[in-house]
Short mmCIF file of C-alpha atoms in Angstrom, two decimals:
data_model
loop_
_atom_site.label_atom_id
_atom_site.label_comp_id
_atom_site.label_asym_id
_atom_site.label_seq_id
_atom_site.Cartn_x
_atom_site.Cartn_y
_atom_site.Cartn_z
CA MET A 1 -57.62 2.96 17.19
CA VAL A 2 -55.86 6.31 16.79
CA VAL A 3 -55.22 8.51 19.80
CA ARG A 4 -54.29 12.12 19.11
CA ALA A 5 -51.43 13.64 21.05
CA HIS A 6 -53.28 16.81 22.11
CA ASN A 7 -56.00 14.72 23.71
CA ILE A 8 -53.40 12.98 25.88
CA VAL A 9 -51.46 16.07 26.88
CA THR A 10 -54.54 17.73 28.33
CA THR A 11 -54.78 14.98 31.00
CA PHE A 12 -51.15 15.22 32.11
CA PRO A 13 -50.48 16.11 35.76
CA GLN A 14 -49.27 19.51 36.77
CA ASP A 15 -45.91 20.28 38.40
CA GLU A 16 -47.42 20.40 41.89
CA ASP A 17 -48.50 16.75 41.48
CA MET A 18 -44.91 15.74 40.71
CA ALA A 19 -43.59 17.18 43.98
CA ASP A 20 -44.91 14.18 45.91
CA GLU A 21 -42.09 11.89 47.09
CA ASN A 22 -44.19 8.79 46.32
CA VAL A 23 -44.43 9.94 42.70
CA LYS A 24 -40.72 10.71 42.30
CA LYS A 25 -39.64 7.13 42.99
CA PHE A 26 -41.67 5.93 39.98
CA LEU A 27 -40.19 8.46 37.57
CA ARG A 28 -37.84 7.13 34.90
CA GLY A 29 -34.89 9.40 35.58
CA GLU A 30 -34.57 13.10 34.92
CA GLY A 31 -36.83 14.62 32.29
CA ALA A 32 -35.50 15.93 28.99
CA ASP A 33 -34.67 19.64 28.70
CA LEU A 34 -37.07 20.75 25.98
CA GLU A 35 -35.82 24.34 25.92
CA VAL A 36 -32.62 23.41 24.08
CA VAL A 37 -34.47 21.43 21.38
CA LYS A 38 -34.91 23.58 18.27
CA ASP A 39 -36.70 21.08 16.05
CA LYS A 40 -40.44 21.67 16.63
CA LYS A 41 -41.45 18.18 15.58
CA LEU A 42 -38.91 16.49 17.85
CA LYS A 43 -39.81 18.84 20.67
CA GLY A 44 -43.47 17.90 20.38
CA GLN A 45 -42.69 14.17 20.38
CA LEU A 46 -40.48 14.50 23.45
CA ALA A 47 -43.14 16.56 25.23
CA VAL A 48 -45.72 13.82 24.64
CA LYS A 49 -43.36 11.12 25.94
CA GLU A 50 -42.44 13.15 29.04
CA GLY A 51 -46.11 13.65 29.75
CA LEU A 52 -46.79 9.93 29.41
CA ASN A 53 -43.94 9.15 31.83
CA LYS A 54 -45.33 11.57 34.41
CA HIS A 55 -48.83 10.17 33.93
CA SER A 56 -47.58 6.59 34.47
CA ALA A 57 -45.75 7.68 37.65
CA ILE A 58 -48.99 9.17 39.04
CA THR A 59 -50.87 5.99 38.12
CA ALA A 60 -48.24 3.78 39.77
CA LYS A 61 -48.44 5.87 42.92
CA ASN A 62 -52.22 5.47 43.00
CA PHE A 63 -51.95 1.71 42.48
CA GLN A 64 -49.49 1.50 45.37
CA LYS A 65 -51.91 3.47 47.52
CA TRP A 66 -54.95 1.37 46.63
CA LEU A 67 -53.55 -2.11 46.07
CA LEU A 68 -50.58 -2.19 48.47
CA PRO A 69 -52.01 -0.89 51.73
CA SER A 70 -50.15 -3.30 54.02
CA GLU A 71 -47.04 -2.20 55.85
CA GLU A 72 -44.58 -4.20 57.87
CA GLY A 73 -45.15 -4.07 61.61
CA PHE A 74 -42.18 -4.23 63.98
CA LEU A 75 -42.17 -4.66 67.71
CA GLU A 76 -42.24 -1.35 69.58
CA ALA A 77 -41.19 -1.08 73.22
CA ASP A 78 -42.70 1.36 75.72
CA GLY A 79 -40.47 3.42 77.94
CA ILE A 80 -37.33 1.62 79.04
CA GLU A 81 -38.51 -1.78 77.79
CA LYS A 82 -36.45 -3.66 75.23
CA THR A 83 -37.94 -5.59 72.32
CA TRP A 84 -35.47 -8.43 72.73
CA ARG A 85 -36.93 -9.17 76.16
CA TYR A 86 -40.30 -10.13 74.65
CA LYS A 87 -40.82 -13.88 74.56
CA GLN A 88 -42.76 -15.93 72.04
CA GLU A 89 -45.48 -16.56 74.63
CA ASP A 90 -46.01 -12.80 75.02
CA ILE A 91 -46.22 -12.29 71.26
CA GLY A 92 -48.60 -15.25 70.87
CA HIS A 93 -51.08 -13.71 73.31
CA GLU A 94 -51.24 -10.46 71.32
CA VAL A 95 -51.54 -11.70 67.72
CA ASP A 96 -54.62 -13.03 65.94
CA ILE A 97 -55.61 -16.68 65.81
CA LEU A 98 -54.28 -17.24 62.27
CA SER A 99 -50.83 -15.87 63.19
CA LYS A 100 -50.76 -17.88 66.40
CA THR A 101 -51.07 -21.11 64.40
CA LYS A 102 -47.68 -20.32 62.83
CA GLN A 103 -46.01 -20.95 66.19
CA PHE A 104 -45.33 -24.64 66.59
CA ASP A 105 -42.70 -27.23 67.54
CA MET A 106 -42.45 -30.55 65.73
CA VAL A 107 -40.48 -33.00 67.86
CA LEU A 108 -38.77 -35.90 66.04
CA PRO A 109 -35.77 -36.69 68.23
CA ASP A 110 -34.64 -39.85 66.42
CA LEU A 111 -34.21 -38.39 62.92
CA GLY A 112 -32.53 -34.98 63.40
CA PRO A 113 -30.89 -32.60 63.02
CA TYR A 114 -33.19 -31.15 60.36
CA THR A 115 -32.54 -28.83 57.42
CA LEU A 116 -35.36 -26.64 56.04
CA SER A 117 -36.01 -25.03 52.66
CA PHE A 118 -38.92 -22.84 51.50
CA THR A 119 -40.24 -22.13 48.03
CA SER A 120 -40.01 -18.56 46.71
CA SER A 121 -43.70 -18.01 47.56
CA GLY A 122 -43.25 -19.30 51.12
CA ARG A 123 -46.16 -21.73 50.92
CA TYR A 124 -44.28 -25.03 50.79
CA MET A 125 -41.47 -26.30 52.99
CA ALA A 126 -39.07 -29.17 52.36
CA LEU A 127 -37.45 -30.80 55.36
CA ALA A 128 -34.59 -33.26 55.56
CA GLY A 129 -33.47 -35.18 58.62
CA ARG A 130 -29.85 -36.15 58.91
CA LYS A 131 -30.88 -39.80 59.26
CA GLY A 132 -32.82 -40.01 55.99
CA HIS A 133 -36.24 -38.51 56.74
CA LEU A 134 -37.57 -36.39 53.81
CA GLY A 135 -40.88 -34.58 53.56
CA VAL A 136 -42.81 -31.79 51.82
CA LEU A 137 -45.25 -29.73 53.85
CA ASP A 138 -47.90 -27.16 52.89
CA VAL A 139 -47.29 -24.70 55.72
CA LYS A 140 -50.27 -22.51 54.84
CA SER A 141 -52.78 -25.26 55.50
CA MET A 142 -50.40 -27.29 57.72
CA SER A 143 -51.00 -30.42 55.66
CA LEU A 144 -48.36 -33.04 54.91
CA ILE A 145 -48.01 -33.66 51.18
CA LYS A 146 -45.45 -36.48 51.29
CA GLU A 147 -42.88 -38.00 53.60
CA PHE A 148 -40.56 -40.95 53.06
CA GLN A 149 -37.35 -42.51 54.33
CA VAL A 150 -34.27 -42.89 52.09
CA ARG A 151 -32.32 -44.89 54.73
CA GLU A 152 -29.05 -42.98 54.35
CA THR A 153 -27.47 -39.72 55.46
CA VAL A 154 -29.04 -36.53 54.08
CA ARG A 155 -26.92 -33.39 54.43
CA ASP A 156 -28.98 -30.73 52.63
CA VAL A 157 -32.23 -30.10 50.73
CA THR A 158 -33.40 -27.36 48.39
CA PHE A 159 -36.40 -26.74 46.14
CA LEU A 160 -35.90 -26.29 42.41
CA HIS A 161 -37.96 -23.80 40.36
CA ASN A 162 -41.25 -24.75 42.09
CA GLU A 163 -42.65 -27.10 44.73
CA LEU A 164 -42.95 -30.05 42.34
CA PHE A 165 -39.23 -30.89 42.47
CA PHE A 166 -36.56 -30.76 45.14
CA ALA A 167 -32.93 -31.89 45.36
CA THR A 168 -31.21 -33.59 48.28
CA ALA A 169 -27.54 -34.08 49.14
CA GLN A 170 -27.30 -37.67 50.32
CA LYS A 171 -24.43 -39.87 51.47
CA LYS A 172 -22.81 -40.64 48.11
CA TYR A 173 -24.64 -38.55 45.48
CA PRO A 174 -27.27 -35.80 45.15
CA TYR A 175 -30.75 -36.87 44.05
CA ILE A 176 -33.77 -35.10 42.55
CA TYR A 177 -37.28 -36.15 43.69
CA ASN A 178 -40.73 -35.01 42.72
CA ARG A 179 -43.41 -34.00 45.19
CA ASP A 180 -44.72 -37.58 45.38
CA GLY A 181 -41.35 -38.90 46.56
CA VAL A 182 -40.41 -40.56 43.25
CA GLU A 183 -36.68 -40.52 42.49
CA LEU A 184 -36.13 -38.79 39.14
CA HIS A 185 -32.35 -38.39 38.84
CA CYS A 186 -29.14 -39.50 40.53
CA MET A 187 -26.32 -37.07 39.71
CA LYS A 188 -23.19 -39.16 40.21
CA GLU A 189 -20.91 -36.53 38.63
CA HIS A 190 -21.28 -34.33 41.71
CA GLY A 191 -19.89 -36.87 44.18
CA ALA A 192 -20.56 -36.70 47.92
CA VAL A 193 -22.19 -33.28 48.15
CA LEU A 194 -22.21 -31.24 51.36
CA LYS A 195 -24.28 -28.22 50.27
CA LEU A 196 -26.79 -27.40 47.51
CA GLN A 197 -28.04 -24.11 46.06
CA PHE A 198 -30.43 -23.46 43.18
CA LEU A 199 -30.12 -20.46 40.83
CA LYS A 200 -33.75 -19.93 39.85
CA ASN A 201 -33.22 -17.42 37.03
CA HIS A 202 -30.61 -19.61 35.34
CA PHE A 203 -32.05 -23.05 36.25
CA LEU A 204 -28.65 -24.13 37.57
CA LEU A 205 -28.13 -26.48 40.50
CA ALA A 206 -24.86 -25.63 42.27
CA SER A 207 -23.17 -28.05 44.67
CA ILE A 208 -19.95 -28.29 46.66
CA ASN A 209 -18.65 -31.76 47.54
CA LYS A 210 -16.30 -32.95 50.26
CA PHE A 211 -13.27 -32.66 47.94
CA GLY A 212 -13.84 -28.92 47.40
CA GLN A 213 -15.22 -29.24 43.87
CA LEU A 214 -17.91 -26.79 42.74
CA HIS A 215 -20.36 -28.12 40.16
CA TYR A 216 -23.04 -26.35 38.11
CA GLN A 217 -25.70 -28.47 36.38
CA ASP A 218 -28.47 -27.24 34.10
CA VAL A 219 -31.65 -28.93 35.33
CA THR A 220 -33.56 -28.20 32.11
CA MET A 221 -31.19 -30.10 29.78
CA GLY A 222 -29.32 -32.21 32.33
CA GLN A 223 -25.93 -30.97 31.12
CA MET A 224 -22.98 -30.24 33.41
CA THR A 225 -22.31 -26.54 32.88
CA ALA A 226 -19.11 -26.18 34.92
CA ASN A 227 -16.80 -28.07 37.28
CA HIS A 228 -14.32 -25.98 39.28
CA ARG A 229 -11.69 -27.07 41.78
CA THR A 230 -11.58 -24.50 44.55
CA GLY A 231 -8.22 -25.71 45.84
CA LEU A 232 -9.09 -24.63 49.39
CA GLY A 233 -10.24 -27.90 50.87
CA ARG A 234 -13.50 -29.19 52.26
CA THR A 235 -16.29 -26.72 53.11
CA ASP A 236 -20.02 -26.80 53.80
CA VAL A 237 -20.49 -23.01 53.86
CA MET A 238 -22.20 -22.00 50.61
CA GLN A 239 -24.67 -19.27 49.69
CA VAL A 240 -25.97 -17.56 46.53
CA ASN A 241 -26.18 -13.80 46.21
CA PRO A 242 -29.80 -13.13 45.11
CA TYR A 243 -28.75 -9.94 43.33
CA ASN A 244 -26.25 -11.33 40.80
CA ALA A 245 -26.47 -15.16 41.26
CA VAL A 246 -22.79 -15.36 42.25
CA VAL A 247 -22.03 -18.38 44.46
CA SER A 248 -19.97 -17.65 47.58
CA LEU A 249 -18.01 -20.23 49.54
CA GLY A 250 -16.56 -19.89 53.04
CA HIS A 251 -13.32 -21.77 53.66
CA SER A 252 -11.31 -23.01 56.60
CA ASN A 253 -8.55 -20.43 56.09
CA GLY A 254 -10.96 -17.54 56.74
CA THR A 255 -11.49 -16.52 53.10
CA VAL A 256 -14.67 -16.09 51.09
CA THR A 257 -14.48 -16.86 47.37
CA MET A 258 -17.09 -15.83 44.81
CA TRP A 259 -17.63 -17.93 41.69
CA LYS A 260 -19.47 -17.95 38.40
CA PRO A 261 -19.77 -20.97 36.07
CA THR A 262 -17.86 -19.44 33.14
CA SER A 263 -14.68 -18.67 35.10
CA PRO A 264 -12.29 -21.35 36.44
CA ASN A 265 -10.87 -18.85 38.94
CA PRO A 266 -12.81 -17.02 41.67
CA LEU A 267 -14.10 -13.56 40.82
CA VAL A 268 -13.30 -12.34 44.34
CA LYS A 269 -11.15 -13.84 47.07
CA MET A 270 -11.34 -11.86 50.31
CA LEU A 271 -9.95 -12.59 53.77
CA CYS A 272 -12.87 -12.14 56.17
CA HIS A 273 -11.82 -13.92 59.37
CA LYS A 274 -8.71 -15.20 61.09
CA GLY A 275 -10.23 -18.66 61.50
CA PRO A 276 -12.57 -21.00 59.61
CA LEU A 277 -15.93 -19.63 58.47
CA THR A 278 -19.12 -21.13 59.85
CA ALA A 279 -21.85 -19.23 57.95
CA VAL A 280 -22.45 -16.73 55.13
CA ALA A 281 -25.64 -14.80 54.27
CA PHE A 282 -26.63 -12.09 51.78
CA HIS A 283 -29.11 -9.25 52.00
CA SER A 284 -31.84 -9.21 49.36
CA ASN A 285 -30.31 -6.08 47.76
CA GLY A 286 -27.07 -8.01 47.17
CA HIS A 287 -24.79 -5.29 48.58
CA LEU A 288 -24.60 -6.51 52.18
CA MET A 289 -22.93 -9.75 53.26
CA ALA A 290 -22.77 -11.26 56.74
CA THR A 291 -20.05 -13.74 57.68
CA ALA A 292 -19.39 -15.65 60.89
CA GLY A 293 -16.14 -17.25 62.03
CA THR A 294 -14.90 -19.49 64.78
CA GLU A 295 -13.10 -16.56 66.47
CA ARG A 296 -16.49 -15.45 67.87
CA LYS A 297 -17.10 -12.57 65.46
CA ILE A 298 -19.86 -11.74 62.97
CA LYS A 299 -18.93 -9.21 60.30
CA LEU A 300 -21.12 -7.18 57.97
CA TRP A 301 -19.49 -6.32 54.63
CA ASP A 302 -20.32 -3.73 51.98
CA LEU A 303 -19.74 -5.63 48.73
CA ARG A 304 -19.56 -2.43 46.68
CA LYS A 305 -16.33 -1.44 48.42
CA PHE A 306 -15.44 -4.78 50.08
CA GLN A 307 -15.14 -3.07 53.47
CA VAL A 308 -16.30 -4.05 56.93
CA LEU A 309 -19.31 -2.04 58.10
CA GLN A 310 -19.78 -3.59 61.52
CA THR A 311 -18.28 -6.29 63.72
CA ILE A 312 -20.66 -8.04 66.12
CA PRO A 313 -19.26 -10.26 68.89
CA GLY A 314 -20.67 -13.77 69.07
CA ASN A 315 -20.80 -17.19 67.42
CA ALA A 316 -23.14 -18.23 64.61
CA LYS A 317 -23.76 -21.71 63.29
CA SER A 318 -26.25 -20.37 60.74
CA LEU A 319 -27.12 -16.92 59.33
CA ASP A 320 -30.05 -15.71 57.24
CA PHE A 321 -31.43 -12.35 56.06
CA SER A 322 -35.16 -11.76 55.81
CA GLN A 323 -36.90 -9.93 52.96
CA LYS A 324 -37.04 -6.74 55.06
CA GLY A 325 -33.40 -6.91 56.14
CA LEU A 326 -33.56 -8.61 59.55
CA LEU A 327 -30.57 -10.85 60.32
CA ALA A 328 -31.04 -14.10 62.25
CA ARG A 329 -28.17 -16.00 63.81
CA SER A 330 -28.15 -19.25 65.77
CA THR A 331 -25.64 -20.75 68.16
CA GLY A 332 -26.36 -23.83 70.26
CA SER A 333 -29.97 -23.62 71.42
CA TYR A 334 -30.14 -19.80 71.17
CA VAL A 335 -31.49 -17.65 68.32
CA GLN A 336 -30.94 -13.92 68.00
CA VAL A 337 -32.54 -11.56 65.46
CA LEU A 338 -30.78 -8.29 64.61
CA ARG A 339 -32.38 -5.22 63.04
CA ASP A 340 -30.90 -2.32 61.11
CA SER A 341 -31.16 0.72 63.36
CA GLY A 342 -30.00 3.08 60.59
CA SER A 343 -27.07 3.39 58.16
CA GLN A 344 -26.65 -0.40 58.15
CA HIS A 345 -25.84 -0.67 61.86
CA TYR A 346 -27.48 -3.76 63.35
CA ASP A 347 -28.67 -4.00 66.95
CA GLN A 348 -30.43 -6.76 68.86
CA TYR A 349 -34.13 -6.93 68.02
CA MET A 350 -35.41 -10.29 69.29
CA SER A 351 -34.08 -13.42 70.97
CA HIS A 352 -35.42 -16.91 71.56
CA SER A 353 -34.06 -19.85 73.54
CA MET A 354 -34.99 -23.42 72.76
CA ALA A 355 -35.24 -26.16 75.37
CA LYS A 356 -31.97 -27.22 76.89
CA GLY A 357 -30.20 -29.78 74.71
CA TYR A 358 -31.67 -28.59 71.40
CA GLN A 359 -28.89 -27.82 68.94
CA ILE A 360 -30.10 -25.51 66.14
CA HIS A 361 -28.75 -26.63 62.77
CA ASN A 362 -30.04 -23.87 60.48
CA VAL A 363 -32.37 -20.85 60.47
CA VAL A 364 -34.49 -19.85 57.45
CA PHE A 365 -36.93 -16.95 57.14
CA ARG A 366 -40.21 -17.80 55.45
CA PRO A 367 -40.92 -15.48 52.49
CA TYR A 368 -43.94 -13.14 52.75
CA GLU A 369 -44.56 -14.17 56.36
CA ASP A 370 -43.28 -12.92 59.71
CA VAL A 371 -42.01 -16.41 60.50
CA LEU A 372 -38.56 -17.86 61.18
CA GLY A 373 -38.07 -21.59 60.65
CA LEU A 374 -35.62 -23.44 62.90
CA GLY A 375 -34.18 -26.85 62.08
CA HIS A 376 -32.62 -28.42 65.15
CA SER A 377 -31.51 -31.74 66.57
CA MET A 378 -34.94 -32.60 67.99
CA GLY A 379 -37.07 -31.71 64.93
CA TRP A 380 -38.08 -28.30 63.63
CA SER A 381 -39.85 -25.22 65.01
CA SER A 382 -41.49 -22.03 63.81
CA ILE A 383 -41.41 -18.73 65.69
CA LEU A 384 -42.93 -15.31 64.98
CA VAL A 385 -40.64 -12.42 64.06
CA PRO A 386 -42.78 -9.30 63.42
CA GLY A 387 -41.62 -7.23 60.47
CA SER A 388 -39.42 -9.87 58.82
CA GLY A 389 -41.55 -10.68 55.75
CA GLU A 390 -42.64 -8.59 52.80
CA PRO A 391 -46.32 -7.74 53.46
CA ASN A 392 -47.30 -7.37 49.77
CA PHE A 393 -46.54 -10.07 47.21
CA ASP A 394 -46.46 -9.73 43.43
CA THR A 395 -48.41 -12.57 41.81
CA TRP A 396 -46.14 -12.39 38.73
CA VAL A 397 -43.10 -13.12 40.93
CA ALA A 398 -44.40 -15.35 43.73
CA ASN A 399 -48.02 -16.23 44.36
CA PRO A 400 -48.82 -18.23 47.53
CA PHE A 401 -52.35 -18.86 46.22
CA GLU A 402 -51.51 -19.88 42.64
CA THR A 403 -53.58 -22.57 40.93
CA PRO A 404 -52.13 -25.50 38.95
CA LYS A 405 -52.89 -23.66 35.71
CA GLN A 406 -51.08 -20.53 36.90
CA ARG A 407 -48.16 -22.68 38.00
CA ARG A 408 -47.88 -24.27 34.53
CA GLU A 409 -48.02 -20.89 32.82
CA LYS A 410 -45.39 -19.49 35.16
CA GLU A 411 -43.13 -22.51 34.59
CA ILE A 412 -43.31 -22.16 30.80
CA ARG A 413 -42.62 -18.43 31.03
CA ALA A 414 -39.64 -19.07 33.31
CA PHE A 415 -38.21 -21.59 30.83
CA LEU A 416 -38.54 -19.13 27.97
CA GLU A 417 -36.90 -16.35 29.99
CA LYS A 418 -34.08 -18.52 31.33
CA LEU A 419 -30.81 -16.59 31.50
CA PRO A 420 -27.59 -18.11 30.11
CA PRO A 421 -24.68 -18.73 32.52
CA GLU A 422 -22.68 -15.94 30.86
CA THR A 423 -24.99 -13.34 32.43
CA ILE A 424 -23.72 -14.17 35.94
CA MET A 425 -21.30 -11.41 36.99
CA LEU A 426 -20.55 -9.20 39.97
CA ASP A 427 -22.30 -6.19 38.45
CA PRO A 428 -25.30 -7.33 36.36
CA LYS A 429 -25.99 -3.72 35.37
CA LYS A 430 -23.14 -3.98 32.87
CA ILE A 431 -25.30 -6.20 30.66
CA GLY A 432 -26.51 -4.14 27.72
CA THR A 433 -23.97 -1.34 28.18
CA LEU A 434 -21.22 -0.36 25.75
CA ARG A 435 -17.63 -1.24 26.47
CA PRO A 436 -15.66 1.93 27.33
CA HIS A 437 -13.21 3.21 24.74
CA ARG A 438 -9.74 1.98 25.45
CA LYS A 439 -6.91 4.47 25.52
CA LYS A 440 -4.72 4.06 22.48
CA ASN A 441 -1.33 2.65 23.30
CA LYS A 442 1.79 4.62 22.50
CA PRO A 443 3.13 3.58 19.04
CA THR A 444 6.47 1.83 18.96
CA ARG A 445 9.55 3.20 17.20
CA LYS A 446 9.12 0.79 14.30
CA GLU A 447 5.45 1.80 13.82
CA ARG A 448 6.39 5.49 13.86
CA GLU A 449 9.09 4.92 11.21
CA GLU A 450 6.63 3.01 9.02
CA GLU A 451 4.10 5.87 9.28
CA GLU A 452 6.78 8.40 8.34
CA GLU A 453 7.89 6.32 5.34
CA ALA A 454 4.26 5.98 4.22
CA ALA A 455 3.76 9.77 4.40
CA VAL A 456 6.98 10.37 2.40
CA ALA A 457 5.93 7.80 -0.20
CA VAL A 458 2.62 9.63 -0.72
CA VAL A 459 4.49 12.90 -1.36
CA LYS A 460 7.03 11.19 -3.64
CA GLY A 461 4.30 9.84 -5.89
CA LYS A 462 2.56 13.17 -6.18
CA GLU A 463 3.08 15.04 -9.50
CA LEU A 464 3.51 18.81 -9.58
CA LYS A 465 1.33 20.90 -11.87
CA ASN A 466 2.90 22.96 -14.66
CA LYS A 467 3.12 26.59 -13.71
CA THR A 468 3.30 29.77 -15.81
CA LYS A 469 6.47 30.95 -17.52
CA GLY A 470 9.28 31.58 -15.06
CA LYS A 471 7.80 29.29 -12.31
CA ASN A 472 8.30 25.99 -14.10
CA ARG A 473 12.08 25.79 -13.86
CA PRO A 474 13.70 22.55 -12.53
CA SER A 475 15.15 24.43 -9.56
CA LYS A 476 11.69 25.68 -8.58
CA LYS A 477 10.25 22.17 -8.89
CA MET A 478 13.08 20.74 -6.77
CA SER A 479 12.61 23.30 -3.98
CA LYS A 480 8.84 22.72 -4.05
CA LYS A 481 9.35 18.97 -3.79
CA GLN A 482 11.80 19.46 -0.91
CA GLU A 483 9.26 21.64 0.92
CA MET A 484 6.60 18.97 0.55
CA PHE A 485 8.95 16.36 2.03
CA GLU A 486 9.67 18.61 5.00
CA ASN A 487 5.97 19.25 5.61
CA ALA A 488 5.28 15.51 5.58
CA LYS A 489 8.08 14.81 8.11
CA ARG A 490 7.39 17.81 10.36
CA PRO A 491 4.62 16.20 12.56
CA PHE A 492 6.83 13.22 13.31
CA ILE A 493 9.84 15.37 14.11
CA GLU A 494 7.77 17.62 16.39
CA GLN A 495 6.32 14.61 18.19
CA LYS A 496 9.83 13.18 18.73
CA MET A 497 11.11 16.50 20.04
CA LYS A 498 8.19 16.73 22.44
CA GLU A 499 8.84 13.22 23.79
CA ASP A 500 12.55 13.97 24.17
CA GLU A 501 11.73 17.12 26.12
CA LEU A 502 9.36 15.24 28.45
CA SER A 503 11.94 12.52 29.09
CA ARG A 504 14.62 15.18 29.76
CA ILE A 505 12.35 16.89 32.31
CA LYS A 506 11.60 13.56 33.93
CA ARG A 507 15.30 12.72 34.23
CA GLN A 508 15.96 16.15 35.67
CA ARG A 509 13.31 15.65 38.36
CA ILE A 510 14.77 12.29 39.30
CA ASP A 511 18.25 13.79 39.53
CA GLU A 512 17.06 16.49 41.88
CA GLY A 513 16.93 14.80 45.25
CA ALA A 514 15.16 17.74 46.89
CA GLU A 515 11.94 16.90 45.02
CA LEU A 516 11.93 13.33 46.27
CA PRO A 517 10.39 12.32 49.62
CA LYS A 518 12.77 12.33 52.55
CA SER A 519 12.78 8.56 52.77
CA LEU A 520 13.86 8.28 49.11
CA GLN A 521 16.40 11.11 48.93
CA ARG A 522 19.25 8.78 49.83
CA PHE A 523 18.58 6.82 46.62
CA ALA A 524 18.88 9.91 44.39
CA LYS A 525 21.92 10.31 42.13
CA LYS A 526 24.54 12.58 43.61
CA LYS A 527 26.02 15.30 41.43
CA ALA A 528 29.76 15.14 40.77
CA THR A 529 31.74 17.84 42.57
#
């Protein structure tokens, strides 16, 4: 089918349609300046493409208006009331029946403390009790898929690329199980692992063991991609930046190191606290990091400048950012949720206290739901946090209602689009860009002499043409040859004179103590009197 350009251009939006702010965010950068284009054919092609870009922006705005009507809803206080004073009982009385079912406490006092992990769609939850209890739960229908006992210590659990497989960090080695509880792999190369993280775009399982060794294993081929010695001792503080897939570790000397599998040395090593770190969390945009230390301080860092944005007093055993930027922290039996009040300044938004004696082990926000999961010493709990989850999900990214056929198609597509480990870097936007031109180094004296000799050799091998009578004498030829030699050497001589002049001026400035700072004038050379 052939579509003529003039038929398309007639449907393009006018300039007043492009003034809408909702349209501008879908535009693909600034439009081309067609006034400076002189080629009529090129100008017409660019005009058609600019019109198509504007038309697609209008269409995207309409789709957002029609298909994404939901907006996040935060708690709003009346008058002098504070949102952090609202209790879960008060919120439960105001929400609908379906949301109220998401508030529950599961008490298993003999098998805790528990660690929780959600799939990217938020539908399935894996739970691991310290004393060997493992289970997979469909939290949307509140049905138990599988639970079993491994009869040894379990330190951590995480889902792999979907809900069919999950990995556990057990007493001696990490294991991979399927959803039916069948053991698939025992990864003895990792050793006694304390923490696990899965890089979903690269299909890499990262682990840190009790000897401070960081391992990366490709779960598609089963190959060990990297094995790094951190050299900073034992740690169980580990988190992946969702923006660039860089693994961050918190150490006992107060530093945070950032790693990628293709580098034996850390990409970044920054001193964040004066004491050992207890928790690390990353915002979904990848530019904000929260750290907690034993000196009773929580710090928010801007990773673009590696500067502290805010220091919040208080302890934190566990930290986690929600999809909409809420920060949850736990200490003892108390949970606090912080909200960005503007310009990345976090204030208290909600708080929740568990029963006395409950020690919260970790906090995890459930994706696409206003729910915070708590794993504690007496089981696990779920509380409502309005405004924490993304209200609109993209079925191509994460679909809570996907069928087995859709899951298979998504899994195959993810395998085909798997990124190699070399793409992990601090700034992933550099992928596909050109390397900047390096400034040419100053040539050495030997190189300059070789260039001068080469220029003289070219002149020496050049033959002079025969001139008319009276201009072909040997003396004329000799003077002409000498002039050619001088012209060939002149650029090199001028360059040398220029460098000598610059060095003379530099020495003169150093000799003049008045031009130096006051603190350095006593080191200046004194003139002889």
